[in-house]
C-alpha atoms as a printed R data frame, in Angstrom:
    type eleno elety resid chain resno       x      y       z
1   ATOM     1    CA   UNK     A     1   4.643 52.916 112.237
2   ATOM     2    CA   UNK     A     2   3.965 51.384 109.093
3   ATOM     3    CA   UNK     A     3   5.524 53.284 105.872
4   ATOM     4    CA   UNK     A     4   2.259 54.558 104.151
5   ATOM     5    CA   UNK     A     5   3.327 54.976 101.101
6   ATOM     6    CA   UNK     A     6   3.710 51.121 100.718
7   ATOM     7    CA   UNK     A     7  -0.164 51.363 100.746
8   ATOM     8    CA   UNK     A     8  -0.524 53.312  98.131
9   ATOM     9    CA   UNK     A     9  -0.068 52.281  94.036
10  ATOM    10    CA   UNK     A    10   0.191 54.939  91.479
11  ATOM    11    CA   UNK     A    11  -2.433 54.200  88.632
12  ATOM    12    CA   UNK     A    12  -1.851 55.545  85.343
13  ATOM    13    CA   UNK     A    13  -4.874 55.570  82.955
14  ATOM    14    CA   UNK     A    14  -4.144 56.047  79.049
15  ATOM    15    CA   UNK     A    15  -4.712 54.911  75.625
16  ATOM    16    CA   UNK     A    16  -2.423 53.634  72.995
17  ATOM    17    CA   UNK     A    17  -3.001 56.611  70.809
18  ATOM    18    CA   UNK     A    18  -1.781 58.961  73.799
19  ATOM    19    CA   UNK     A    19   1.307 57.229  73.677
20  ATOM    20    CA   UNK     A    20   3.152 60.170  72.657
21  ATOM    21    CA   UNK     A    21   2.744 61.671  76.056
22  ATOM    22    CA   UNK     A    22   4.113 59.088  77.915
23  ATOM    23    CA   UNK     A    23   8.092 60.626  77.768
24  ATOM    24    CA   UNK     A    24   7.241 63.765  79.227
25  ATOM    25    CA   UNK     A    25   4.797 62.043  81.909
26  ATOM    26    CA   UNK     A    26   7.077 60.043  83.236
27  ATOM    27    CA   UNK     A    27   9.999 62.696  83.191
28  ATOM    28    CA   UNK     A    28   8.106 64.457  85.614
29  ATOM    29    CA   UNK     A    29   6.467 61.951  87.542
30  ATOM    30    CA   UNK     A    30  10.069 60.606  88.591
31  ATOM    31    CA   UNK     A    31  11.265 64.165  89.341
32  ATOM    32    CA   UNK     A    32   8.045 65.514  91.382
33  ATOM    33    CA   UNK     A    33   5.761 61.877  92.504
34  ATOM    34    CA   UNK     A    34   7.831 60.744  95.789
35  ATOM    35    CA   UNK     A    35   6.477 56.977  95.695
36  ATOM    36    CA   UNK     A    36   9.639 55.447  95.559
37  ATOM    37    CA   UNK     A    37   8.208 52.179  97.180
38  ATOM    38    CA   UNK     A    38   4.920 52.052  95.712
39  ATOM    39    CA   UNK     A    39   3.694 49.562  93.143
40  ATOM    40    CA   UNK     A    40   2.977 52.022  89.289
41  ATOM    41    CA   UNK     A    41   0.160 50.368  87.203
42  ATOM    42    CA   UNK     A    42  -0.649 51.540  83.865
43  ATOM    43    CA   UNK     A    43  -3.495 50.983  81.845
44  ATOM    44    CA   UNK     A    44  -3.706 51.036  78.382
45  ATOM    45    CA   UNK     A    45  -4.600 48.461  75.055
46  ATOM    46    CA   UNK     A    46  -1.110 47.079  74.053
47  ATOM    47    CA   UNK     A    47   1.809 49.658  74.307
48  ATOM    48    CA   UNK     A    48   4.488 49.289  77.382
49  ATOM    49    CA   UNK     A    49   4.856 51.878  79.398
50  ATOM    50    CA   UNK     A    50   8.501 51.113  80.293
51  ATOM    51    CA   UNK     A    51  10.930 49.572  83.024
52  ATOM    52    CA   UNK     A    52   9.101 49.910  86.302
53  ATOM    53    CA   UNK     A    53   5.490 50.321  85.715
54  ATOM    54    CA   UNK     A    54   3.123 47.139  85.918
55  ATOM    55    CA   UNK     A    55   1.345 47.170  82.346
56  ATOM    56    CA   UNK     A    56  -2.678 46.683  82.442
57  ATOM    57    CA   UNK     A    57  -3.400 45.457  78.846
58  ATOM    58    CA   UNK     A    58  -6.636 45.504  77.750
59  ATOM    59    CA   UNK     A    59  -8.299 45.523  74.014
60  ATOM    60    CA   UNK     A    60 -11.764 46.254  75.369
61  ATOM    61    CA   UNK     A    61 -12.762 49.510  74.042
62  ATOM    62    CA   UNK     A    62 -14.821 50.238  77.483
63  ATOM    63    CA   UNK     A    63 -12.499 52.690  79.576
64  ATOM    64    CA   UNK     A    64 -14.149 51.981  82.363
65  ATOM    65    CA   UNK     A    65 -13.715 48.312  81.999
66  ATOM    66    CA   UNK     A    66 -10.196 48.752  81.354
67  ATOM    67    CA   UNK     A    67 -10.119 50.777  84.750
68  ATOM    68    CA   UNK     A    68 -11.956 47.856  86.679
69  ATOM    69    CA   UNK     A    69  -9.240 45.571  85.016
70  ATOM    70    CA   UNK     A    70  -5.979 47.732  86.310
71  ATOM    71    CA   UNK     A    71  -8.337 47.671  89.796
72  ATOM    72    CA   UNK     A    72  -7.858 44.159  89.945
73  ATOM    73    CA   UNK     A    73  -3.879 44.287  90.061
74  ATOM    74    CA   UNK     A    74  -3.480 46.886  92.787
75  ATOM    75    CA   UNK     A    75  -3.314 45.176  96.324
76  ATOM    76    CA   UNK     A    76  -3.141 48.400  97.900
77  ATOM    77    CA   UNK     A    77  -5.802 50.154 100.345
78  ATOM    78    CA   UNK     A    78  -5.242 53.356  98.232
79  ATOM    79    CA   UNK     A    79  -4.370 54.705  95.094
80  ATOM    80    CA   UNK     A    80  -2.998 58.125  93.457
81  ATOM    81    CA   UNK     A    81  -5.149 57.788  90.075
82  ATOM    82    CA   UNK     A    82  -3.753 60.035  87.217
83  ATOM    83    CA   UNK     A    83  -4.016 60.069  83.684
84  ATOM    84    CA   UNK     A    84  -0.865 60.733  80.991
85  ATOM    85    CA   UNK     A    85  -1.858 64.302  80.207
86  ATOM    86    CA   UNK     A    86  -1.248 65.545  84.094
87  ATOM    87    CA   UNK     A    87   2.116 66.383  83.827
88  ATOM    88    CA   UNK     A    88   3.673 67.350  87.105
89  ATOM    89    CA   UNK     A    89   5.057 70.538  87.766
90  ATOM    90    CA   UNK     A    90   5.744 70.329  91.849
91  ATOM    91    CA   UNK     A    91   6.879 68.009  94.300
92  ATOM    92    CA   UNK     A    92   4.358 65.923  96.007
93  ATOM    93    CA   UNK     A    93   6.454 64.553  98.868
94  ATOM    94    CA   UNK     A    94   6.181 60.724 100.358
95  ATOM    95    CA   UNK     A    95   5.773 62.482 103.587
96  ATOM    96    CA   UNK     A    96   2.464 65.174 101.556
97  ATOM    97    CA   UNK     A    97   1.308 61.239 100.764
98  ATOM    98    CA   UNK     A    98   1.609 60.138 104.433
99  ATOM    99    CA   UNK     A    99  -0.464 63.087 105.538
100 ATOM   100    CA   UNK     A   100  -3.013 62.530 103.231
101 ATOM   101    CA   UNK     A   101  -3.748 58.726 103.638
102 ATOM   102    CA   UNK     A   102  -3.487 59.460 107.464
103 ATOM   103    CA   UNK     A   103  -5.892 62.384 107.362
104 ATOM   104    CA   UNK     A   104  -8.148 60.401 105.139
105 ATOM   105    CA   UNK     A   105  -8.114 57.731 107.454
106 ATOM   106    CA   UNK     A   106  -8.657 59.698 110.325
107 ATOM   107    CA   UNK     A   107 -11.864 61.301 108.964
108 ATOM   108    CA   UNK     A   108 -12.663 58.299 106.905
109 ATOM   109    CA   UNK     A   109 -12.496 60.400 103.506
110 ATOM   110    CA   UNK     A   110 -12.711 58.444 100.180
111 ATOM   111    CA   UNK     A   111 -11.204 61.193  97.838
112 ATOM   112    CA   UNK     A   112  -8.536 63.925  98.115
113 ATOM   113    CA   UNK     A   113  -8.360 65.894  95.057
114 ATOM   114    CA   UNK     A   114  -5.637 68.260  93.913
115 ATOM   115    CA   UNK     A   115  -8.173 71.070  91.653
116 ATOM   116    CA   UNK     A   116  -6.842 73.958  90.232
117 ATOM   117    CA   UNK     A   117 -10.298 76.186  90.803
118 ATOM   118    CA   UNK     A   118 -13.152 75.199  92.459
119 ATOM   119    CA   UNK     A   119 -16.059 77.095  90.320
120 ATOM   120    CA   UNK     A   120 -17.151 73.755  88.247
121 ATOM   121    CA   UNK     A   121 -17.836 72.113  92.167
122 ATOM   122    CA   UNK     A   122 -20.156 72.806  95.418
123 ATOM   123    CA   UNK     A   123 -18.593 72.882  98.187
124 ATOM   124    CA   UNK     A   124 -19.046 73.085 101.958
125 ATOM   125    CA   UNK     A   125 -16.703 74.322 105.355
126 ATOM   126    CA   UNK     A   126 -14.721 71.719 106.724
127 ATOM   127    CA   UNK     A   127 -16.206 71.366 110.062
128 ATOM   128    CA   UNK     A   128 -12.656 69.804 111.607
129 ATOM   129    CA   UNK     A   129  -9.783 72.365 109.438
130 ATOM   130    CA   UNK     A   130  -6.980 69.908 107.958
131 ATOM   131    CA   UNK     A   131  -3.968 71.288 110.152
132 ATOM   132    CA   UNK     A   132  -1.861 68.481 109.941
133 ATOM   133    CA   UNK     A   133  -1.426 68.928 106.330
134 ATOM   134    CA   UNK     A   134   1.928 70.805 105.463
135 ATOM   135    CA   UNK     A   135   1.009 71.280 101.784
136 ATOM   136    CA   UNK     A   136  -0.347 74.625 101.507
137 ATOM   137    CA   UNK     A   137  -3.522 75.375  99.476
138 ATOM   138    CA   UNK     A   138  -7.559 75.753 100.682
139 ATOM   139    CA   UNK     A   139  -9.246 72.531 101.867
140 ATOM   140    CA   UNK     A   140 -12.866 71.961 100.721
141 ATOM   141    CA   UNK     A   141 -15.725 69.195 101.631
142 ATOM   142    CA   UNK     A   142 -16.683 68.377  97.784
143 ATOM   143    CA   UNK     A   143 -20.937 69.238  98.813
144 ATOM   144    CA   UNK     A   144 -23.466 66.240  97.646
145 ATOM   145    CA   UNK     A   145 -24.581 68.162  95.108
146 ATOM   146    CA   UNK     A   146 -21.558 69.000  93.525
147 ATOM   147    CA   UNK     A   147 -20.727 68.136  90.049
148 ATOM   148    CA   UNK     A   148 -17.663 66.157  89.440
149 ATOM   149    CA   UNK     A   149 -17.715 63.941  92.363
150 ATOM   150    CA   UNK     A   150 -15.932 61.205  90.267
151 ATOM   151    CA   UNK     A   151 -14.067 63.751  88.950
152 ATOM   152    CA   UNK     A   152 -10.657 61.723  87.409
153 ATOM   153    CA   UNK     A   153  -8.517 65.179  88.165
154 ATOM   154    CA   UNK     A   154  -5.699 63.725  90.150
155 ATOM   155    CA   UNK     A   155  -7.155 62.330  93.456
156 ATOM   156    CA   UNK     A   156  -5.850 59.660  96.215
157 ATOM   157    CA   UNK     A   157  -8.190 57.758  96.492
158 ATOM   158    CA   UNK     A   158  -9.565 55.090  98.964
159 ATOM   159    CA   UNK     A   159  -9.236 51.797  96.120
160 ATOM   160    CA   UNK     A   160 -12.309 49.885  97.094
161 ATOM   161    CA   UNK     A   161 -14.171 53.125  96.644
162 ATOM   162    CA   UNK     A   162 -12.934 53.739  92.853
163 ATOM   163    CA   UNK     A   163 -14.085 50.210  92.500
164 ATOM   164    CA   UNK     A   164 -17.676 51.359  93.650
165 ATOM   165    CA   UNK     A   165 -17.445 54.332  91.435
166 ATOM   166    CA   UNK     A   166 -16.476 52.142  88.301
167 ATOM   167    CA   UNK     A   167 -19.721 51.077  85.841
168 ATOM   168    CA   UNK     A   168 -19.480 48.846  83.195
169 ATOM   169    CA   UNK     A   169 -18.844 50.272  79.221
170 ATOM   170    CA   UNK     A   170 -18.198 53.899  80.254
171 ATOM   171    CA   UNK     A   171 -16.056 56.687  78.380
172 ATOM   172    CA   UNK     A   172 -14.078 59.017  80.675
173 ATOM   173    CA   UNK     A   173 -16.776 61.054  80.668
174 ATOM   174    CA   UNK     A   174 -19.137 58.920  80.947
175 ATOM   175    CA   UNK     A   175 -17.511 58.600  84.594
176 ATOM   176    CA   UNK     A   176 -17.303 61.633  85.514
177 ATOM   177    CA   UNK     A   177 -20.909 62.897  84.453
178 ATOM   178    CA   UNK     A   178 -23.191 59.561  85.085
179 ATOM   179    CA   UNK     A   179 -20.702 58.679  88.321
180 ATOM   180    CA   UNK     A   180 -21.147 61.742  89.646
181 ATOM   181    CA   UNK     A   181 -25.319 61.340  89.365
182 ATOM   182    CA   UNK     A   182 -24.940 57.970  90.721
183 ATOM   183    CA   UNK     A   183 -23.081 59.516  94.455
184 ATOM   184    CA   UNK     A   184 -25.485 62.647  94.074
185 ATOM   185    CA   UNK     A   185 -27.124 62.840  97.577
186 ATOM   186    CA   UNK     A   186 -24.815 60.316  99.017
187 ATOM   187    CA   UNK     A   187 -22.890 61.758 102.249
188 ATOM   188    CA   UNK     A   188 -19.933 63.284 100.751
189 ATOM   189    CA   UNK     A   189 -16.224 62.252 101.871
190 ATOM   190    CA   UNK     A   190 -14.334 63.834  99.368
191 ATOM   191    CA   UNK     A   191 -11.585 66.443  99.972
192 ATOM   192    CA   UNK     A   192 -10.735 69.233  97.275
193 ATOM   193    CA   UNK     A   193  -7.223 70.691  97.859
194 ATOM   194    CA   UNK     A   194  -7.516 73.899  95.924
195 ATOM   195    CA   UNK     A   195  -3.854 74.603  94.493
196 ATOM   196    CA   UNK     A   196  -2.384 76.027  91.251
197 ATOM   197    CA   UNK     A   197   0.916 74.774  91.666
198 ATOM   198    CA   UNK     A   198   0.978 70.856  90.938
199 ATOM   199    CA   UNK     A   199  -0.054 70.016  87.556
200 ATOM   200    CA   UNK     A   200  -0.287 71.310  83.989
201 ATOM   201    CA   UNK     A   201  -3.196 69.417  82.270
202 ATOM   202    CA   UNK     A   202  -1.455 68.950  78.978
203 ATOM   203    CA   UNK     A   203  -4.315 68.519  76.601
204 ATOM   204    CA   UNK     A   204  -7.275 69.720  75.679
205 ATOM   205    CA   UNK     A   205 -10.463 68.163  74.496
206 ATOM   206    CA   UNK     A   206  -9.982 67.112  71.062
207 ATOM   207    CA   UNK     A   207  -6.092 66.465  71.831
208 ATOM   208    CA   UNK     A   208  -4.977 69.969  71.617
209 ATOM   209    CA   UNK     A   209  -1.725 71.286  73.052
210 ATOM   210    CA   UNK     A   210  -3.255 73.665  76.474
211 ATOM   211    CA   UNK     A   211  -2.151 77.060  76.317
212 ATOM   212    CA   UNK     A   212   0.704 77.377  78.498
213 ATOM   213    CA   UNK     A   213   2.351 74.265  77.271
214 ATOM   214    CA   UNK     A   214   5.289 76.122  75.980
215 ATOM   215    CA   UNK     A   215   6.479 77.571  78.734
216 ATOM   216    CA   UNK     A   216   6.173 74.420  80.725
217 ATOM   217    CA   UNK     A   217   8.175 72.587  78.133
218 ATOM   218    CA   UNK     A   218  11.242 75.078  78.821
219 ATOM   219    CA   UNK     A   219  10.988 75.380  82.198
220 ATOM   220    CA   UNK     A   220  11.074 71.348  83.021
221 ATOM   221    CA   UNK     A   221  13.555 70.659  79.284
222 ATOM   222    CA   UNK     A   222  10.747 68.576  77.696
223 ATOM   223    CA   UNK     A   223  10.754 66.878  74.743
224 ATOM   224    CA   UNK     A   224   8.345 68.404  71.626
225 ATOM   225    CA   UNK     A   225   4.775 66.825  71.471
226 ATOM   226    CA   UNK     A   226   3.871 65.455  68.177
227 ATOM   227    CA   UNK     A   227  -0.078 64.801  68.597
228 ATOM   228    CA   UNK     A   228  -1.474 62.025  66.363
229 ATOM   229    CA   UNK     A   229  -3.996 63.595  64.858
């Protein structure tokens, strides 16, 4: 069959002024994100990302237009959409991507999220259980009424759905709290993999260090975060 991973593109959203977590991103996106043959699109307003990533510039100060933008250079019928402050901590194998673009495919899902709890979202049973999925974690239907549907925690997700989940001159936030009321109500084909093993979300509101960051930083030899502010 067809290598699946070649249909998916990493997408990388950040900022110029996040800049100083790129290092440490991509340290651990090389060691744990097994796309070696997938296209790596980054977003930001004018910094490179480095050797191997396709850049996204983009001086509009509209995230969510600078999202649409990076949309428009992936060719790919899926995407793994992360931002620079999800720093990897575990392997996500080409072969845990090939099981999760086939199972979304199967059950035509839009969304398969990696969360590390699951109090912020409804959820319902999976009426079919995931069994062909060797990752190990709890598998949740994200319910219509959930919060968070648009939720930008790491997520493959189907690309010409991201596209319908994208407005015009929204903040981060703005995506994740006005998306979210936009799907309410819709039929829901998103999949929350409950696991507390993948990531380390870096920063806090406000650009703060997360508690926790220290160890993480010895464990995987990383390099010291100077914030910019």
């Amino acid at each position: 069959g067809r290598d699946v991973t070649k249909d998916i593109t990493l997408l990388v959203g950040s900022c110029d002024d996040y800049s100083c977590l790129w290092d440490n991103f991509k340290t651990l996106e090389e060691k744990y994100i097994d796309l070696p043959e997938s296209p790596k699109v980054v977003f930001t307003e004018s910094l490179d990302f480095g050797k191997g990533y396709t850049m996204s510039h983009s001086q509009d100060p509209h995230w969510s237009n600078r999202l649409s933008e990076a949309l428009d250079k992936v060719t790919t019928e899926y995407v793994f959409f992360v931002l620079e402050d999800y720093y990897f901590t575990k392997e996500i194998t080409s072969t845990d991507f090939k099981e999760i673009t086939k199972v979304m495919e199967e059950f035509k899902l839009d969304k398969f999220m990696f969360v590390t709890e699951i109090t912020s979202y409804a959820v319902a049973p999976l009426s079919t259980p995931l069994t062909s999925l060797s990752m190990k974690g709890e598998y949740y239907l994200q319910h219509p009424s959930s919060m968070y549907l648009t939720s930008v925690q790491p997520a493959v997700w189907k690309t010409s759905y991201l596209k319908e989940c994208v407005q015009k001159n929204w903040t981060p936030w703005e995506f994740e709290i006005d998306g979210s009321r936009l799907r309410a109500g819709k039929p829901q084909t998103n999949i929350l993999f409950l696991t507390d093993t993948f990531y380390f979300n870096a920063v806090r509101k406000g650009l703060k260090m997360s508690p926790g960051w220290e160890e993480v930083k010895e464990k995987e030899n990383l390099l010291e975060l100077v914030l910019p502010y």
